[in-house]
Amino acid sequence: FDHNNPMASASKRFHGDSEKTSFRVLPAHRYTGRFPEYKQPVEVNSYSIDGDRRVWFDNRELKYYAKPQLTPATPSLSYNYDRFIQRDETIPEHIDTLLDALTDAKSKNEVDNHNTNADIITWRGIMTKLFATPFSRNEPWELRVTRHKGTIYIEEQQTEQKRISETSKNERQKIMSYWGYQFEAMCTTSEPNGDAPAVDETLEPPNTNVQYCVVVRTRLGNSSVIMGAEVDCIEGLKPGNGEGSPLKQYIELKTSRRIDVERQQISFEKYKLLKFWAQSFLVGVPRVICGFRDDDGVLSHLETIKTLEIPRQVRGKQNMWEPSACMNFTDQFLDWLKTVVTKDDPEVTYSVVWKEPWREISITCNGKKDTFLTQRYLDGKVS
Ligand code: A3P
Ligand code: MG
Ligand code: MG
């Protein structure tokens, strides 16, 4: 019995017509050691979503990084909270824009379809959750999966529990998640080489309808992976096609509690740095700019964190995370997924559920239900 081999711990049970299979998440140290291959991600396409949630295959919503000048007069990150414009998250969008972006990319390079095909197609956010799973405590996830022409598509499964926790957020929690968006508003402009905007009544309030997204292709161990990901901003002009990779110019913006005491340092390294690293590493974004704030949302300073240097900052520390475990776990999970998601039919979906640490990930076939690949994608059309 080989504990390092996920197939050895995948048990198979049958419940009437619905086949149930599971994958056991082992303690994190069982996944550490050698790194699986991770190819340098390549940008396959990019697109903008405007304030009306219309998709444009251009850079109109790409923002440029502009360093904010912090002074004692700089308002807290709660500024403009009363003007916050939020996307209506009750409208499910599935992976529609990612699929459209792939169709668009296919139409632009008819000769070479290599870049628009992969074993796995999903959002970067889902891959981030998979990376964090061996170290995760109270963050269960539910995925919906479908197989079409050999490719596994993964989306997030909306659950009643998630809907409830989202709607039952208290005012404090709402303001704290606003701070991240206000930080983005303070640090970005629509003009290349523009100054950081003044934080006064001329500042546009954050609008989460607006997004700039990239589609990247890479390989993790045994699986080629295409991911859609939102990019916060770029430094410098975006190179045109064939002018080199734009990925190395992108910057991920983050906010975090200013570190005053050791407990905050540990929490930052253990939880925040894992998420920072996984999110940006996955799509090849080399820098995270973090705004450190106090409990009132007042920024004290900014720090540039190099994505590839993050693991070194936590290496060898007690009860920390390790990048090799994130990558080996995800590689093995995707391997297992490919063997259990067998019905190659875009109408058939599977639910993949993970509830708690040390527990099994279970998969159930839903039959021809909750189909999420769009007809226009299957037809090879964008609209
Ligand atoms: P912070 O990460 O600085 O808190 P991202 O950093 O991924 O670009 O996301 C931008 C902001 O969206 C986050 O900024 C946070 O405010 C909000 N956000 C993202 N994911 C969230 C989640 N799961 N719950 C609450 N807020 C979230
Ligand atoms: Mg973002
Ligand atoms: Mg960000």
mmCIF file of C-alpha atoms and ligand atoms in Angstrom:
data_model
loop_
_atom_site.group_PDB
_atom_site.id
_atom_site.type_symbol
_atom_site.label_atom_id
_atom_site.label_comp_id
_atom_site.label_asym_id
_atom_site.label_seq_id
_atom_site.Cartn_x
_atom_site.Cartn_y
_atom_site.Cartn_z
ATOM 1 C CA PHE A 1 0.000 0.000 0.000
ATOM 2 C CA ASP A 2 1.639 3.181 -1.184
ATOM 3 C CA HIS A 3 0.479 6.316 0.615
ATOM 4 C CA ASN A 4 2.182 8.518 -1.932
ATOM 5 C CA ASN A 5 0.106 7.044 -4.682
ATOM 6 C CA PRO A 6 -3.369 8.596 -4.658
ATOM 7 C CA MET A 7 -4.769 5.729 -6.688
ATOM 8 C CA ALA A 8 -3.925 3.392 -3.844
ATOM 9 C CA SER A 9 -6.096 5.400 -1.477
ATOM 10 C CA ALA A 10 -8.943 6.057 -3.895
ATOM 11 C CA SER A 11 -11.749 3.794 -2.830
ATOM 12 C CA LYS A 12 -14.713 2.959 -4.959
ATOM 13 C CA ARG A 13 -18.218 2.384 -3.715
ATOM 14 C CA PHE A 14 -21.504 2.017 -5.497
ATOM 15 C CA HIS A 15 -24.777 3.563 -4.353
ATOM 16 C CA GLY A 16 -27.514 2.342 -6.625
ATOM 17 C CA ASP A 17 -27.095 4.023 -9.988
ATOM 18 C CA SER A 18 -24.788 6.791 -8.853
ATOM 19 C CA GLU A 19 -21.169 5.770 -8.691
ATOM 20 C CA LYS A 20 -19.284 7.269 -5.722
ATOM 21 C CA THR A 21 -15.558 7.458 -5.607
ATOM 22 C CA SER A 22 -13.248 9.298 -3.266
ATOM 23 C CA PHE A 23 -9.754 10.727 -2.882
ATOM 24 C CA ARG A 24 -8.176 10.953 0.535
ATOM 25 C CA VAL A 25 -6.333 14.161 1.421
ATOM 26 C CA LEU A 26 -3.250 13.025 3.328
ATOM 27 C CA PRO A 27 -1.420 15.133 5.926
ATOM 28 C CA ALA A 28 0.592 17.819 4.126
ATOM 29 C CA HIS A 29 4.014 16.317 4.838
ATOM 30 C CA ARG A 30 3.027 13.348 2.667
ATOM 31 C CA TYR A 31 3.101 15.621 -0.350
ATOM 32 C CA THR A 32 6.352 17.454 0.291
ATOM 33 C CA GLY A 33 9.649 16.737 -1.423
ATOM 34 C CA ARG A 34 10.425 16.809 -5.125
ATOM 35 C CA PHE A 35 8.631 19.436 -7.162
ATOM 36 C CA PRO A 36 6.485 18.392 -10.103
ATOM 37 C CA GLU A 37 7.159 20.238 -13.342
ATOM 38 C CA TYR A 38 5.549 23.660 -13.591
ATOM 39 C CA LYS A 39 5.918 25.243 -17.004
ATOM 40 C CA GLN A 40 6.331 28.994 -17.381
ATOM 41 C CA PRO A 41 2.735 30.152 -18.000
ATOM 42 C CA VAL A 42 1.987 31.679 -21.408
ATOM 43 C CA GLU A 43 -0.755 34.233 -22.048
ATOM 44 C CA VAL A 44 -3.190 32.833 -24.612
ATOM 45 C CA ASN A 45 -5.726 35.668 -24.636
ATOM 46 C CA SER A 46 -6.987 38.595 -22.564
ATOM 47 C CA TYR A 47 -10.243 40.506 -22.333
ATOM 48 C CA SER A 48 -12.080 43.305 -20.584
ATOM 49 C CA ILE A 49 -15.443 43.285 -18.857
ATOM 50 C CA ASP A 50 -17.035 46.732 -18.576
ATOM 51 C CA GLY A 51 -19.345 48.236 -15.958
ATOM 52 C CA ASP A 52 -22.358 46.668 -17.708
ATOM 53 C CA ARG A 53 -20.681 43.219 -17.672
ATOM 54 C CA ARG A 54 -20.160 43.370 -21.433
ATOM 55 C CA VAL A 55 -17.110 41.477 -22.655
ATOM 56 C CA TRP A 56 -14.593 43.092 -25.017
ATOM 57 C CA PHE A 57 -11.581 41.336 -26.464
ATOM 58 C CA ASP A 58 -9.327 44.327 -25.939
ATOM 59 C CA ASN A 59 -7.429 46.136 -23.169
ATOM 60 C CA ARG A 60 -9.971 48.861 -22.366
ATOM 61 C CA GLU A 61 -10.195 47.869 -18.699
ATOM 62 C CA LEU A 62 -6.487 47.191 -18.179
ATOM 63 C CA LYS A 63 -5.239 49.427 -15.348
ATOM 64 C CA TYR A 64 -1.738 50.794 -14.858
ATOM 65 C CA TYR A 65 0.034 50.691 -11.529
ATOM 66 C CA ALA A 66 0.608 54.094 -9.928
ATOM 67 C CA LYS A 67 2.277 54.285 -6.548
ATOM 68 C CA PRO A 68 0.096 56.184 -4.081
ATOM 69 C CA GLN A 69 1.703 58.894 -1.927
ATOM 70 C CA LEU A 70 0.694 58.154 1.633
ATOM 71 C CA THR A 71 0.461 61.150 3.939
ATOM 72 C CA PRO A 72 -1.149 61.616 7.357
ATOM 73 C CA ALA A 73 -4.039 63.187 5.424
ATOM 74 C CA THR A 74 -4.651 60.120 3.239
ATOM 75 C CA PRO A 75 -8.172 58.880 4.052
ATOM 76 C CA SER A 76 -8.655 55.315 5.274
ATOM 77 C CA LEU A 77 -9.524 52.508 2.861
ATOM 78 C CA SER A 78 -13.161 52.906 3.893
ATOM 79 C CA TYR A 79 -13.296 56.061 1.734
ATOM 80 C CA ASN A 80 -16.128 55.963 -0.833
ATOM 81 C CA TYR A 81 -17.660 52.874 0.786
ATOM 82 C CA ASP A 82 -21.099 54.468 0.409
ATOM 83 C CA ARG A 83 -20.513 54.687 -3.359
ATOM 84 C CA PHE A 84 -19.266 51.090 -3.814
ATOM 85 C CA ILE A 85 -20.743 49.456 -6.939
ATOM 86 C CA GLN A 86 -20.928 45.689 -6.597
ATOM 87 C CA ARG A 87 -21.515 43.028 -9.180
ATOM 88 C CA ASP A 88 -24.762 41.130 -8.704
ATOM 89 C CA GLU A 89 -23.364 37.774 -7.634
ATOM 90 C CA THR A 90 -26.778 36.100 -7.739
ATOM 91 C CA ILE A 91 -26.412 35.971 -11.531
ATOM 92 C CA PRO A 92 -24.354 32.840 -12.199
ATOM 93 C CA GLU A 93 -21.744 33.388 -14.899
ATOM 94 C CA HIS A 94 -20.090 29.950 -14.711
ATOM 95 C CA ILE A 95 -16.988 29.878 -16.911
ATOM 96 C CA ASP A 96 -18.739 31.584 -19.837
ATOM 97 C CA THR A 97 -16.222 34.393 -20.405
ATOM 98 C CA LEU A 98 -13.284 31.978 -20.191
ATOM 99 C CA LEU A 99 -14.928 29.761 -22.821
ATOM 100 C CA ASP A 100 -15.632 32.790 -25.057
ATOM 101 C CA ALA A 101 -12.002 33.866 -24.696
ATOM 102 C CA LEU A 102 -10.851 30.435 -25.851
ATOM 103 C CA THR A 103 -13.175 30.522 -28.857
ATOM 104 C CA ASP A 104 -11.897 34.025 -29.648
ATOM 105 C CA ALA A 105 -8.288 32.833 -29.392
ATOM 106 C CA LYS A 106 -9.019 29.874 -31.678
ATOM 107 C CA SER A 107 -10.507 32.196 -34.298
ATOM 108 C CA LYS A 108 -7.381 34.385 -34.190
ATOM 109 C CA ASN A 109 -4.891 31.555 -34.761
ATOM 110 C CA GLU A 110 -6.531 28.896 -36.858
ATOM 111 C CA VAL A 111 -3.250 27.122 -37.605
ATOM 112 C CA ASP A 112 -2.186 26.255 -34.064
ATOM 113 C CA ASN A 113 -4.844 25.047 -31.650
ATOM 114 C CA HIS A 114 -2.279 23.787 -29.148
ATOM 115 C CA ASN A 115 -2.590 26.897 -26.959
ATOM 116 C CA THR A 116 -6.350 26.660 -26.618
ATOM 117 C CA ASN A 117 -6.447 22.985 -25.665
ATOM 118 C CA ALA A 118 -5.475 21.386 -22.360
ATOM 119 C CA ASP A 119 -6.288 18.547 -19.993
ATOM 120 C CA ILE A 120 -7.808 20.982 -17.481
ATOM 121 C CA ILE A 121 -9.665 24.283 -18.081
ATOM 122 C CA THR A 122 -10.737 26.346 -15.067
ATOM 123 C CA TRP A 123 -10.450 29.603 -13.120
ATOM 124 C CA ARG A 124 -7.196 30.425 -11.376
ATOM 125 C CA GLY A 125 -9.194 30.892 -8.143
ATOM 126 C CA ILE A 126 -10.111 27.208 -8.166
ATOM 127 C CA MET A 127 -6.494 26.194 -8.704
ATOM 128 C CA THR A 128 -5.529 28.472 -5.779
ATOM 129 C CA LYS A 129 -7.996 26.607 -3.555
ATOM 130 C CA LEU A 130 -6.601 23.252 -4.689
ATOM 131 C CA PHE A 131 -3.037 24.429 -3.983
ATOM 132 C CA ALA A 132 -4.045 25.456 -0.444
ATOM 133 C CA THR A 133 -5.997 22.268 0.354
ATOM 134 C CA PRO A 134 -3.253 20.302 2.183
ATOM 135 C CA PHE A 135 -2.855 23.257 4.588
ATOM 136 C CA SER A 136 -6.461 24.368 4.735
ATOM 137 C CA ARG A 137 -8.520 24.168 7.928
ATOM 138 C CA ASN A 138 -11.895 25.828 7.638
ATOM 139 C CA GLU A 139 -12.258 26.380 3.931
ATOM 140 C CA PRO A 140 -14.257 23.579 2.321
ATOM 141 C CA TRP A 141 -14.892 23.703 -1.420
ATOM 142 C CA GLU A 142 -17.332 22.268 -3.934
ATOM 143 C CA LEU A 143 -16.605 21.958 -7.619
ATOM 144 C CA ARG A 144 -18.645 21.070 -10.643
ATOM 145 C CA VAL A 145 -16.839 19.208 -13.364
ATOM 146 C CA THR A 146 -17.579 18.112 -16.908
ATOM 147 C CA ARG A 147 -15.593 16.316 -19.606
ATOM 148 C CA HIS A 148 -15.721 17.246 -23.268
ATOM 149 C CA LYS A 149 -13.405 15.922 -25.995
ATOM 150 C CA GLY A 150 -10.979 14.697 -23.356
ATOM 151 C CA THR A 151 -10.734 18.055 -21.552
ATOM 152 C CA ILE A 152 -11.885 18.412 -17.958
ATOM 153 C CA TYR A 153 -13.675 21.709 -17.233
ATOM 154 C CA ILE A 154 -14.003 22.798 -13.609
ATOM 155 C CA GLU A 155 -16.202 25.503 -12.125
ATOM 156 C CA GLU A 156 -17.196 26.435 -8.604
ATOM 157 C CA GLN A 157 -20.406 24.833 -7.395
ATOM 158 C CA GLN A 158 -22.718 27.358 -5.809
ATOM 159 C CA THR A 159 -24.042 26.004 -2.551
ATOM 160 C CA GLU A 160 -26.765 27.093 -0.186
ATOM 161 C CA GLN A 161 -24.176 27.289 2.589
ATOM 162 C CA LYS A 162 -21.987 29.701 0.596
ATOM 163 C CA ARG A 163 -25.000 31.822 -0.314
ATOM 164 C CA ILE A 164 -25.970 32.044 3.352
ATOM 165 C CA SER A 165 -22.477 32.943 4.578
ATOM 166 C CA GLU A 166 -22.273 35.583 1.828
ATOM 167 C CA THR A 167 -25.592 37.208 2.750
ATOM 168 C CA SER A 168 -25.003 36.963 6.494
ATOM 169 C CA LYS A 169 -21.750 38.939 6.416
ATOM 170 C CA ASN A 170 -21.832 41.661 9.020
ATOM 171 C CA GLU A 171 -21.048 45.302 8.297
ATOM 172 C CA ARG A 172 -17.476 44.973 9.580
ATOM 173 C CA GLN A 173 -16.778 42.015 7.261
ATOM 174 C CA LYS A 174 -18.292 43.918 4.333
ATOM 175 C CA ILE A 175 -16.111 46.964 4.955
ATOM 176 C CA MET A 176 -13.011 44.826 5.332
ATOM 177 C CA SER A 177 -13.558 43.164 1.980
ATOM 178 C CA TYR A 178 -14.207 46.643 0.507
ATOM 179 C CA TRP A 179 -10.721 47.762 1.591
ATOM 180 C CA GLY A 180 -9.066 45.532 -1.018
ATOM 181 C CA TYR A 181 -11.054 47.152 -3.818
ATOM 182 C CA GLN A 182 -10.453 50.678 -2.547
ATOM 183 C CA PHE A 183 -6.720 49.903 -2.423
ATOM 184 C CA GLU A 184 -6.928 48.932 -6.120
ATOM 185 C CA ALA A 185 -8.730 52.210 -6.882
ATOM 186 C CA MET A 186 -5.983 54.209 -5.113
ATOM 187 C CA CYS A 187 -3.070 52.472 -6.860
ATOM 188 C CA THR A 188 -4.218 52.337 -10.461
ATOM 189 C CA THR A 189 -5.006 54.638 -13.369
ATOM 190 C CA SER A 190 -6.376 54.139 -16.866
ATOM 191 C CA GLU A 191 -3.430 56.087 -18.323
ATOM 192 C CA PRO A 192 -0.011 54.510 -18.779
ATOM 193 C CA ASN A 193 2.548 56.376 -16.622
ATOM 194 C CA GLY A 194 -0.247 58.326 -14.962
ATOM 195 C CA ASP A 195 -0.028 59.659 -11.407
ATOM 196 C CA ALA A 196 -1.877 57.869 -8.636
ATOM 197 C CA PRO A 197 -5.361 59.352 -8.344
ATOM 198 C CA ALA A 198 -6.118 61.827 -5.585
ATOM 199 C CA VAL A 199 -8.237 60.268 -2.866
ATOM 200 C CA ASP A 200 -10.949 62.916 -2.904
ATOM 201 C CA GLU A 201 -14.363 63.464 -4.489
ATOM 202 C CA THR A 202 -12.788 63.107 -7.973
ATOM 203 C CA LEU A 203 -11.885 59.455 -7.264
ATOM 204 C CA GLU A 204 -14.083 56.894 -9.016
ATOM 205 C CA PRO A 205 -15.527 54.458 -6.471
ATOM 206 C CA PRO A 206 -14.633 50.768 -6.897
ATOM 207 C CA ASN A 207 -16.915 48.880 -9.280
ATOM 208 C CA THR A 208 -16.557 45.100 -9.138
ATOM 209 C CA ASN A 209 -18.389 44.688 -12.438
ATOM 210 C CA VAL A 210 -15.259 45.964 -14.166
ATOM 211 C CA GLN A 211 -12.538 43.368 -14.744
ATOM 212 C CA TYR A 212 -9.474 42.712 -16.830
ATOM 213 C CA CYS A 213 -8.788 39.026 -17.338
ATOM 214 C CA VAL A 214 -6.102 36.909 -18.918
ATOM 215 C CA VAL A 215 -6.139 33.319 -20.088
ATOM 216 C CA VAL A 216 -2.886 31.456 -19.508
ATOM 217 C CA ARG A 217 -1.661 27.995 -20.404
ATOM 218 C CA THR A 218 0.825 25.987 -18.398
ATOM 219 C CA ARG A 219 1.622 22.450 -17.254
ATOM 220 C CA LEU A 220 1.551 21.064 -13.724
ATOM 221 C CA GLY A 221 3.156 17.621 -13.609
ATOM 222 C CA ASN A 222 0.931 15.283 -15.612
ATOM 223 C CA SER A 223 -1.656 17.870 -16.645
ATOM 224 C CA SER A 224 -1.674 20.757 -19.068
ATOM 225 C CA VAL A 225 -3.825 23.490 -17.566
ATOM 226 C CA ILE A 226 -5.587 26.546 -18.984
ATOM 227 C CA MET A 227 -6.709 29.133 -16.433
ATOM 228 C CA GLY A 228 -8.690 32.339 -16.574
ATOM 229 C CA ALA A 229 -7.533 34.949 -14.070
ATOM 230 C CA GLU A 230 -8.284 38.543 -13.163
ATOM 231 C CA VAL A 231 -5.244 40.803 -13.316
ATOM 232 C CA ASP A 232 -5.184 43.892 -11.073
ATOM 233 C CA CYS A 233 -2.773 46.062 -13.070
ATOM 234 C CA ILE A 234 0.307 46.275 -15.263
ATOM 235 C CA GLU A 235 3.543 48.239 -15.042
ATOM 236 C CA GLY A 236 4.527 49.821 -18.355
ATOM 237 C CA LEU A 237 2.853 49.380 -21.719
ATOM 238 C CA LYS A 238 1.480 45.970 -22.566
ATOM 239 C CA PRO A 239 3.604 44.404 -25.321
ATOM 240 C CA GLY A 240 1.828 43.494 -28.550
ATOM 241 C CA ASN A 241 1.637 39.975 -29.973
ATOM 242 C CA GLY A 242 5.072 38.448 -30.444
ATOM 243 C CA GLU A 243 6.769 41.217 -28.433
ATOM 244 C CA GLY A 244 7.422 39.092 -25.377
ATOM 245 C CA SER A 245 5.307 38.001 -22.436
ATOM 246 C CA PRO A 246 3.102 40.591 -20.726
ATOM 247 C CA LEU A 247 2.794 38.298 -17.677
ATOM 248 C CA LYS A 248 6.031 39.543 -16.133
ATOM 249 C CA GLN A 249 4.682 43.119 -16.103
ATOM 250 C CA TYR A 250 1.490 42.349 -14.201
ATOM 251 C CA ILE A 251 1.157 43.249 -10.537
ATOM 252 C CA GLU A 252 -1.150 41.675 -7.968
ATOM 253 C CA LEU A 253 -2.470 44.147 -5.391
ATOM 254 C CA LYS A 254 -3.223 43.008 -1.870
ATOM 255 C CA THR A 255 -4.006 44.460 1.523
ATOM 256 C CA SER A 256 -3.086 42.990 4.876
ATOM 257 C CA ARG A 257 -2.993 43.850 8.577
ATOM 258 C CA ARG A 258 0.103 45.832 9.522
ATOM 259 C CA ILE A 259 2.387 43.571 11.542
ATOM 260 C CA ASP A 260 2.810 44.904 15.093
ATOM 261 C CA VAL A 261 3.092 41.714 17.147
ATOM 262 C CA GLU A 262 4.479 38.222 16.562
ATOM 263 C CA ARG A 263 1.040 36.622 16.310
ATOM 264 C CA GLN A 264 0.306 38.841 13.297
ATOM 265 C CA GLN A 265 3.634 37.925 11.716
ATOM 266 C CA ILE A 266 2.845 34.201 12.046
ATOM 267 C CA SER A 267 -0.673 34.616 10.708
ATOM 268 C CA PHE A 268 0.627 36.660 7.751
ATOM 269 C CA GLU A 269 3.221 34.017 6.835
ATOM 270 C CA LYS A 270 0.992 31.017 7.457
ATOM 271 C CA TYR A 271 -2.242 32.108 5.794
ATOM 272 C CA LYS A 272 -1.689 35.237 3.719
ATOM 273 C CA LEU A 273 1.639 34.367 2.106
ATOM 274 C CA LEU A 274 0.335 30.951 1.045
ATOM 275 C CA LYS A 275 -2.584 32.595 -0.763
ATOM 276 C CA PHE A 276 -0.427 35.389 -2.191
ATOM 277 C CA TRP A 277 2.109 32.894 -3.499
ATOM 278 C CA ALA A 278 -0.367 30.371 -4.962
ATOM 279 C CA GLN A 279 -2.534 33.003 -6.666
ATOM 280 C CA SER A 280 0.322 34.769 -8.427
ATOM 281 C CA PHE A 281 2.655 31.815 -8.991
ATOM 282 C CA LEU A 282 -0.083 29.894 -10.824
ATOM 283 C CA VAL A 283 -0.327 32.483 -13.598
ATOM 284 C CA GLY A 284 3.272 33.705 -13.577
ATOM 285 C CA VAL A 285 2.651 37.127 -12.020
ATOM 286 C CA PRO A 286 6.045 38.041 -10.527
ATOM 287 C CA ARG A 287 5.135 40.765 -8.030
ATOM 288 C CA VAL A 288 2.595 41.348 -5.289
ATOM 289 C CA ILE A 289 2.291 44.880 -3.919
ATOM 290 C CA CYS A 290 0.802 44.730 -0.470
ATOM 291 C CA GLY A 291 -0.679 47.703 1.349
ATOM 292 C CA PHE A 292 -0.371 47.243 5.109
ATOM 293 C CA ARG A 293 -3.221 48.792 7.104
ATOM 294 C CA ASP A 294 -4.421 49.035 10.676
ATOM 295 C CA ASP A 295 -7.786 47.878 12.060
ATOM 296 C CA ASP A 296 -9.427 51.093 10.822
ATOM 297 C CA GLY A 297 -8.216 50.570 7.260
ATOM 298 C CA VAL A 298 -5.549 53.274 7.498
ATOM 299 C CA LEU A 299 -2.569 52.405 5.302
ATOM 300 C CA SER A 300 0.859 52.701 6.872
ATOM 301 C CA HIS A 301 3.130 51.500 4.091
ATOM 302 C CA LEU A 302 3.437 49.462 0.904
ATOM 303 C CA GLU A 303 5.725 46.511 0.293
ATOM 304 C CA THR A 304 6.689 44.792 -2.942
ATOM 305 C CA ILE A 305 6.853 41.032 -2.524
ATOM 306 C CA LYS A 306 8.467 38.923 -5.230
ATOM 307 C CA THR A 307 6.261 35.882 -5.846
ATOM 308 C CA LEU A 308 9.150 33.481 -6.360
ATOM 309 C CA GLU A 309 10.832 34.606 -3.133
ATOM 310 C CA ILE A 310 7.781 33.979 -0.946
ATOM 311 C CA PRO A 311 8.511 30.273 -0.230
ATOM 312 C CA ARG A 312 11.980 31.161 1.056
ATOM 313 C CA GLN A 313 10.428 33.496 3.610
ATOM 314 C CA VAL A 314 8.576 30.618 5.287
ATOM 315 C CA ARG A 315 11.006 27.752 4.626
ATOM 316 C CA GLY A 316 11.914 25.628 7.648
ATOM 317 C CA LYS A 317 9.493 27.436 9.979
ATOM 318 C CA GLN A 318 7.274 25.424 12.333
ATOM 319 C CA ASN A 319 3.792 24.482 11.135
ATOM 320 C CA MET A 320 4.205 26.348 7.872
ATOM 321 C CA TRP A 321 3.134 25.528 4.345
ATOM 322 C CA GLU A 322 5.386 24.228 1.605
ATOM 323 C CA PRO A 323 5.029 24.893 -2.109
ATOM 324 C CA SER A 324 6.024 21.342 -3.126
ATOM 325 C CA ALA A 325 3.098 19.946 -1.111
ATOM 326 C CA CYS A 326 0.648 22.341 -2.794
ATOM 327 C CA MET A 327 1.894 21.319 -6.216
ATOM 328 C CA ASN A 328 2.188 17.552 -5.646
ATOM 329 C CA PHE A 329 -1.236 17.391 -4.033
ATOM 330 C CA THR A 330 -2.848 19.279 -6.929
ATOM 331 C CA ASP A 331 -0.986 17.226 -9.537
ATOM 332 C CA GLN A 332 -2.203 13.989 -7.907
ATOM 333 C CA PHE A 333 -5.733 15.298 -7.421
ATOM 334 C CA LEU A 334 -5.994 16.250 -11.099
ATOM 335 C CA ASP A 335 -4.634 12.825 -12.077
ATOM 336 C CA TRP A 336 -7.330 11.185 -10.005
ATOM 337 C CA LEU A 337 -9.998 13.523 -11.403
ATOM 338 C CA LYS A 338 -9.076 12.489 -14.953
ATOM 339 C CA THR A 339 -9.627 8.839 -14.057
ATOM 340 C CA VAL A 340 -13.036 9.302 -12.381
ATOM 341 C CA VAL A 341 -14.603 11.913 -14.671
ATOM 342 C CA THR A 342 -15.059 9.426 -17.476
ATOM 343 C CA LYS A 343 -18.296 10.332 -19.249
ATOM 344 C CA ASP A 344 -17.174 12.440 -22.195
ATOM 345 C CA ASP A 345 -20.385 14.371 -22.593
ATOM 346 C CA PRO A 346 -20.698 18.172 -22.124
ATOM 347 C CA GLU A 347 -24.211 17.709 -20.736
ATOM 348 C CA VAL A 348 -23.110 15.390 -17.941
ATOM 349 C CA THR A 349 -21.679 16.992 -14.802
ATOM 350 C CA TYR A 350 -20.029 15.696 -11.652
ATOM 351 C CA SER A 351 -19.936 17.238 -8.181
ATOM 352 C CA VAL A 352 -16.643 17.121 -6.333
ATOM 353 C CA VAL A 353 -16.880 17.959 -2.637
ATOM 354 C CA TRP A 354 -14.277 18.435 0.083
ATOM 355 C CA LYS A 355 -15.547 19.189 3.563
ATOM 356 C CA GLU A 356 -12.699 19.142 6.052
ATOM 357 C CA PRO A 357 -9.046 18.322 6.637
ATOM 358 C CA TRP A 358 -8.037 14.655 6.657
ATOM 359 C CA ARG A 359 -11.332 13.808 5.013
ATOM 360 C CA GLU A 360 -11.976 12.345 1.612
ATOM 361 C CA ILE A 361 -12.800 14.319 -1.468
ATOM 362 C CA SER A 362 -15.905 12.711 -2.902
ATOM 363 C CA ILE A 363 -17.279 12.731 -6.414
ATOM 364 C CA THR A 364 -20.814 12.097 -7.580
ATOM 365 C CA CYS A 365 -22.080 11.975 -11.125
ATOM 366 C CA ASN A 366 -25.104 14.264 -11.541
ATOM 367 C CA GLY A 367 -26.101 12.862 -14.931
ATOM 368 C CA LYS A 368 -27.382 15.351 -17.517
ATOM 369 C CA LYS A 369 -27.963 18.047 -14.934
ATOM 370 C CA ASP A 370 -26.367 21.432 -14.141
ATOM 371 C CA THR A 371 -24.687 21.494 -17.550
ATOM 372 C CA PHE A 372 -22.371 24.493 -17.733
ATOM 373 C CA LEU A 373 -20.501 24.467 -21.047
ATOM 374 C CA THR A 374 -22.327 26.968 -23.252
ATOM 375 C CA GLN A 375 -23.941 25.954 -26.526
ATOM 376 C CA ARG A 376 -22.049 28.739 -28.278
ATOM 377 C CA TYR A 377 -18.747 27.305 -27.062
ATOM 378 C CA LEU A 378 -19.706 23.858 -28.352
ATOM 379 C CA ASP A 379 -20.682 25.518 -31.660
ATOM 380 C CA GLY A 380 -17.362 27.404 -31.842
ATOM 381 C CA LYS A 381 -19.013 30.826 -31.707
ATOM 382 C CA VAL A 382 -18.429 33.720 -29.317
ATOM 383 C CA SER A 383 -21.999 35.064 -29.459
HETATM 384 P P1 A3P B 1 -7.483 41.891 -0.518
HETATM 385 O O1 A3P B 1 -6.965 40.572 -0.993
HETATM 386 O O2 A3P B 1 -6.456 42.949 -0.494
HETATM 387 O O3 A3P B 1 -8.227 41.781 0.774
HETATM 388 P P2 A3P B 1 -7.688 40.112 -5.323
HETATM 389 O O4 A3P B 1 -6.675 40.505 -4.299
HETATM 390 O O5 A3P B 1 -7.789 38.664 -5.531
HETATM 391 O O6 A3P B 1 -7.396 40.883 -6.572
HETATM 392 O O7 A3P B 1 -9.116 40.568 -4.799
HETATM 393 C C1 A3P B 1 -9.362 41.931 -4.583
HETATM 394 C C2 A3P B 1 -10.173 42.132 -3.331
HETATM 395 O O8 A3P B 1 -11.399 41.464 -3.439
HETATM 396 C C3 A3P B 1 -9.557 41.560 -2.073
HETATM 397 O O9 A3P B 1 -8.567 42.387 -1.613
HETATM 398 C C4 A3P B 1 -10.767 41.521 -1.168
HETATM 399 O O10 A3P B 1 -11.076 42.774 -0.654
HETATM 400 C C5 A3P B 1 -11.852 41.103 -2.129
HETATM 401 N N1 A3P B 1 -11.997 39.666 -2.097
HETATM 402 C C6 A3P B 1 -11.420 38.769 -2.918
HETATM 403 N N2 A3P B 1 -11.777 37.526 -2.600
HETATM 404 C C7 A3P B 1 -12.580 37.618 -1.539
HETATM 405 C C8 A3P B 1 -13.286 36.688 -0.727
HETATM 406 N N3 A3P B 1 -13.234 35.377 -0.946
HETATM 407 N N4 A3P B 1 -14.037 37.172 0.275
HETATM 408 C C9 A3P B 1 -14.106 38.486 0.512
HETATM 409 N N5 A3P B 1 -13.467 39.406 -0.208
HETATM 410 C C10 A3P B 1 -12.721 39.004 -1.216
HETATM 411 MG MG MG B 2 -7.831 41.051 -8.441
HETATM 412 MG MG MG B 3 -5.591 41.831 -5.744
#
